[in-house]
Every structure is written in C-alpha cells, then in structure tokens.
mmCIF file with all atom_site columns, C-alpha atoms in Angstrom:
data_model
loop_
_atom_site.group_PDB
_atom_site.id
_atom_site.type_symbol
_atom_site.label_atom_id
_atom_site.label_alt_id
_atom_site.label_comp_id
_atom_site.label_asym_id
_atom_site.label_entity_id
_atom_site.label_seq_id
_atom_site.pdbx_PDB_ins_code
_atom_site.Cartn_x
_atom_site.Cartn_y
_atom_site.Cartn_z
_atom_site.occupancy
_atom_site.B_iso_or_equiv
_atom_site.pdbx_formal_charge
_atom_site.auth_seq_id
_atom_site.auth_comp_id
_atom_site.auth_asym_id
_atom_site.auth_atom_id
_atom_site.pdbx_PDB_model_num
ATOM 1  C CA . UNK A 1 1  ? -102.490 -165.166 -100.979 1.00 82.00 ? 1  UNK A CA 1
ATOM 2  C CA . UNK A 1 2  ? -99.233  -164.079 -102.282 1.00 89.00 ? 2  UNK A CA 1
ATOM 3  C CA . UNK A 1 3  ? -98.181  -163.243 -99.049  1.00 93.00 ? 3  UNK A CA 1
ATOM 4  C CA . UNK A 1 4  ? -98.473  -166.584 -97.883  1.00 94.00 ? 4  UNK A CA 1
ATOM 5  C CA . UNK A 1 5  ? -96.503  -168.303 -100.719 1.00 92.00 ? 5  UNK A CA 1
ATOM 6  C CA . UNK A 1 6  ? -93.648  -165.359 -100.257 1.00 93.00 ? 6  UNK A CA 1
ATOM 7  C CA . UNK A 1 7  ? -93.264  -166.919 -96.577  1.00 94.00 ? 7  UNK A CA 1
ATOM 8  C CA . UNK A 1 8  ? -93.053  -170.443 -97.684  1.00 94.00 ? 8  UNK A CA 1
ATOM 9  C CA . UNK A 1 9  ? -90.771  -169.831 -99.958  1.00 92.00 ? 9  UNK A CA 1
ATOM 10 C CA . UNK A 1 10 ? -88.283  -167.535 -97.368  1.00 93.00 ? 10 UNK A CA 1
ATOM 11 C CA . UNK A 1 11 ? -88.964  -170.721 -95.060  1.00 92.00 ? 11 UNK A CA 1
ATOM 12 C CA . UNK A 1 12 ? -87.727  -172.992 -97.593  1.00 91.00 ? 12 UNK A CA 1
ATOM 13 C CA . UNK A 1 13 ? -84.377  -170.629 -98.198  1.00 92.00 ? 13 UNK A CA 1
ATOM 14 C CA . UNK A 1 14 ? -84.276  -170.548 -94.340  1.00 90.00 ? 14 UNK A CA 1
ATOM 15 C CA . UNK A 1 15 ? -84.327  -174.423 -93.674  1.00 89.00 ? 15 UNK A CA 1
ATOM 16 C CA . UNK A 1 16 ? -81.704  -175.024 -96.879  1.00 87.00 ? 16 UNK A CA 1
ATOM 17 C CA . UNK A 1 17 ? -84.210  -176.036 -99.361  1.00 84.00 ? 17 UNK A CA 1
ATOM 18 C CA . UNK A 1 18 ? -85.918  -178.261 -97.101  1.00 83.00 ? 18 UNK A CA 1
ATOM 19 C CA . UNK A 1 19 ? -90.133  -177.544 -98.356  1.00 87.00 ? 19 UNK A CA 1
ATOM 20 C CA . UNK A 1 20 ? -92.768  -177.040 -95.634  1.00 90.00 ? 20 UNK A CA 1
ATOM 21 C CA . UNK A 1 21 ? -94.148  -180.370 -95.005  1.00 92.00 ? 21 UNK A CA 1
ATOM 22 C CA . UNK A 1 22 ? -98.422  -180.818 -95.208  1.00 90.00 ? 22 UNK A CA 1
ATOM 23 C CA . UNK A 1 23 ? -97.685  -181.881 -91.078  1.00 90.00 ? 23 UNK A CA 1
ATOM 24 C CA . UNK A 1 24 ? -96.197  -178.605 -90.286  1.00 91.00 ? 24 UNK A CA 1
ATOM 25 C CA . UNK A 1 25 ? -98.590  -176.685 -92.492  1.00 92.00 ? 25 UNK A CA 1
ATOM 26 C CA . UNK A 1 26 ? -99.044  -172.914 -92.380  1.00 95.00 ? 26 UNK A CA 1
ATOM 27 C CA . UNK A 1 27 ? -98.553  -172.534 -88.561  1.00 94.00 ? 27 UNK A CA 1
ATOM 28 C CA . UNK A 1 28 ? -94.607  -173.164 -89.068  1.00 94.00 ? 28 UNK A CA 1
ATOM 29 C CA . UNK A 1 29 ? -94.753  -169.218 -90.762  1.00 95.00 ? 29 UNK A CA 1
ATOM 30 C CA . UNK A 1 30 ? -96.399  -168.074 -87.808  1.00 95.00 ? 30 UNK A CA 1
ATOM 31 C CA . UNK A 1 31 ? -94.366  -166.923 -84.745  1.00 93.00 ? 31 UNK A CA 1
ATOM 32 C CA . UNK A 1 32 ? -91.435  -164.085 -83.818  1.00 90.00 ? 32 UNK A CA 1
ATOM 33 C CA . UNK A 1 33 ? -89.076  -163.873 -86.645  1.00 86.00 ? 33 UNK A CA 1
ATOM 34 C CA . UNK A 1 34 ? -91.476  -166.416 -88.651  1.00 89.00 ? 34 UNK A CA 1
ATOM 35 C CA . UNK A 1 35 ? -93.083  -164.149 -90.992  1.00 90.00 ? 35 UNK A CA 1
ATOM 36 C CA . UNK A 1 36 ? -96.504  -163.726 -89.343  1.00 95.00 ? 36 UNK A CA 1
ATOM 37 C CA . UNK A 1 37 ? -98.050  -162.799 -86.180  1.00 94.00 ? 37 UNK A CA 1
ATOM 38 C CA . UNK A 1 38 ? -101.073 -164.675 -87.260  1.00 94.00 ? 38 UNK A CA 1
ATOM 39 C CA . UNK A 1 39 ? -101.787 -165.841 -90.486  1.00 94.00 ? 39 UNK A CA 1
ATOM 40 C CA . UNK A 1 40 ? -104.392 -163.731 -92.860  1.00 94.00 ? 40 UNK A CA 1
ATOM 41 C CA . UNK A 1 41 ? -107.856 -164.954 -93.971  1.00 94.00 ? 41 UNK A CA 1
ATOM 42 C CA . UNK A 1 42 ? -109.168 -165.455 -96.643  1.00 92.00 ? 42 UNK A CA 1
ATOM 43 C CA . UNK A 1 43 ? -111.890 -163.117 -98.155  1.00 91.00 ? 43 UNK A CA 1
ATOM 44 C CA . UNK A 1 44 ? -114.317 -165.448 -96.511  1.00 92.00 ? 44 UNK A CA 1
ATOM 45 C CA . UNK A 1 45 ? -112.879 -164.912 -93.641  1.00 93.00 ? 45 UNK A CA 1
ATOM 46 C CA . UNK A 1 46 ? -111.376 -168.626 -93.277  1.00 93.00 ? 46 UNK A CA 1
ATOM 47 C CA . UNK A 1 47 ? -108.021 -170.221 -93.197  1.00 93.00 ? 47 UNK A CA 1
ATOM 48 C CA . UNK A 1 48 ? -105.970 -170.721 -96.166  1.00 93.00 ? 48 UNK A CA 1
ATOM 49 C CA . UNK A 1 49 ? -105.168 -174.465 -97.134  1.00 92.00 ? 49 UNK A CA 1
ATOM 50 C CA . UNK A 1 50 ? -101.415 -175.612 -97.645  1.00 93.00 ? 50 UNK A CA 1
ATOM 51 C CA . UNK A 1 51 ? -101.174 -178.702 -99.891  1.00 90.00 ? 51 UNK A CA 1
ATOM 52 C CA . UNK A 1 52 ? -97.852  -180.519 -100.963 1.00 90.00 ? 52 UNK A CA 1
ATOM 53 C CA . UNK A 1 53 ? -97.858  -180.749 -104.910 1.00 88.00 ? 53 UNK A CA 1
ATOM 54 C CA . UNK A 1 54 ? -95.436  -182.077 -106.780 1.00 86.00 ? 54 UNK A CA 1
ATOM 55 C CA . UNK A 1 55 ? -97.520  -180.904 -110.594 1.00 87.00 ? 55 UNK A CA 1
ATOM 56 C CA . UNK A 1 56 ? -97.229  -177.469 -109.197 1.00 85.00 ? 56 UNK A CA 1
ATOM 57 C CA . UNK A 1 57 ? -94.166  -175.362 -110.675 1.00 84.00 ? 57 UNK A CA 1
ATOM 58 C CA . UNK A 1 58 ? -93.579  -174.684 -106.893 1.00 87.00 ? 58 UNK A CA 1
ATOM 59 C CA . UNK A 1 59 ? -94.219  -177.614 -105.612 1.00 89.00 ? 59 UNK A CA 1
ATOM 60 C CA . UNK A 1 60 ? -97.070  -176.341 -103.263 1.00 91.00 ? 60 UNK A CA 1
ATOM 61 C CA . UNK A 1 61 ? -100.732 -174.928 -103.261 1.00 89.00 ? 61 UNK A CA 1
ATOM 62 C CA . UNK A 1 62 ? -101.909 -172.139 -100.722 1.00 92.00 ? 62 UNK A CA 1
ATOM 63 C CA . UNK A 1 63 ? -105.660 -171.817 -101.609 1.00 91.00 ? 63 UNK A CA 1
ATOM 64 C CA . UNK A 1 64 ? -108.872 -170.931 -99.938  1.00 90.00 ? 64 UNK A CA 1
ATOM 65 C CA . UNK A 1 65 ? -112.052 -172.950 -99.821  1.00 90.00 ? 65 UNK A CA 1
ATOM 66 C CA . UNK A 1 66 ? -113.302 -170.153 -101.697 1.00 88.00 ? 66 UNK A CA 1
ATOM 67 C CA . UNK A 1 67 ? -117.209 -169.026 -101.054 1.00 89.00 ? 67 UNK A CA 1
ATOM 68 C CA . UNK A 1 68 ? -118.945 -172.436 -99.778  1.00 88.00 ? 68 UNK A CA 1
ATOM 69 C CA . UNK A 1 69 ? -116.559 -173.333 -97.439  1.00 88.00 ? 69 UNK A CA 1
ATOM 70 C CA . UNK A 1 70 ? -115.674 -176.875 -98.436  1.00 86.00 ? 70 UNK A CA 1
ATOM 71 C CA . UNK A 1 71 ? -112.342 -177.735 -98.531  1.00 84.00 ? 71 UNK A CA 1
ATOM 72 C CA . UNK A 1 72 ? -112.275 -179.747 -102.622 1.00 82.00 ? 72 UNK A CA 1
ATOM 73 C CA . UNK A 1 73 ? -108.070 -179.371 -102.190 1.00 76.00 ? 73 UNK A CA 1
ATOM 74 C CA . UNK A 1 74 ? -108.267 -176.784 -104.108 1.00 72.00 ? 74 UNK A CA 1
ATOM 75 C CA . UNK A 1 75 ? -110.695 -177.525 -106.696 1.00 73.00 ? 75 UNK A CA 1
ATOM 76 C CA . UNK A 1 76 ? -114.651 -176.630 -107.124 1.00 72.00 ? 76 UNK A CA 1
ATOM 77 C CA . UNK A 1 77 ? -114.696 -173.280 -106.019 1.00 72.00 ? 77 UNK A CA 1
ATOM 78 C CA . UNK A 1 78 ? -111.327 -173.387 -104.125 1.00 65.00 ? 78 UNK A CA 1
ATOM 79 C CA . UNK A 1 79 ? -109.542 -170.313 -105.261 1.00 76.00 ? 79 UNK A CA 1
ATOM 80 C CA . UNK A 1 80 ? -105.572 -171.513 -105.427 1.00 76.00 ? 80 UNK A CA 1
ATOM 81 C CA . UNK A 1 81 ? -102.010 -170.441 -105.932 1.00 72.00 ? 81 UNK A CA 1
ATOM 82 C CA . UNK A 1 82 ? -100.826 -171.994 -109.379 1.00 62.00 ? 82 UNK A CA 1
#
C-alpha cells in the first residue's frame, strides 16, 4: 500500500533518518500526529507486513499475505512493495 510506505518514509524524515525498526513495526505510524488512525487492510482484509530489507532500493517491504493468508515474507502469493 503506497500509503503505508509514504508514512514510513515521513517517519524516517521525522526521526533524522533513523528507519522503522521490524520491533516497532507498522504500529509506530499509528497514533495522533502519526499518520494513521488505524492502519488500512489489505484487500483481504488483513494486516500489512513490514520487513527490514537491506536488497530493497528502500530498504523496506510493506506487503500483504496476499489471498491465502500465509505470511511467505513476502513471497508465494505475498503481494509486496518493491
């Protein structure tokens, strides 16, 4: 969700560069002056994933477990940011 990867990045700029750690996870955007009031769902209706990854041009994956559900960190069906 571009959304969601919009937020990271603003919390990034926000914290001086400083990434959102896998601990924190998506609940750090959530919150008054955070970004979200709650966090959207997927088209499944199920939480998006946040995964550190330093291969990734951003140096982070938001994805969804896509239609079955399982979480393959972002691979099988996963549909994921690039």
């Amino acid at each position: 969700d571009e959304a969601i990867v919009t937020q990271v990045r603003m919390f990034e700029m926000k914290n001086g560069g400083v990434p959102l750690s896998e601990s924190q996870g998506l609940q750090a955007l959530v919150g008054k002056g955070k970004g979200f009031e709650e966090l959207p769902k997927d088209p499944w209706g199920q939480d998006y994933k946040y995964k550190v990854d330093a291969s990734s041009a951003k140096g982070f994956r938001v994805y969804s477990t896509g239609p079955d559900r399982q979480d393959n960190s972002g691979g099988g069906d996963d549909v994921t940011s690039k």
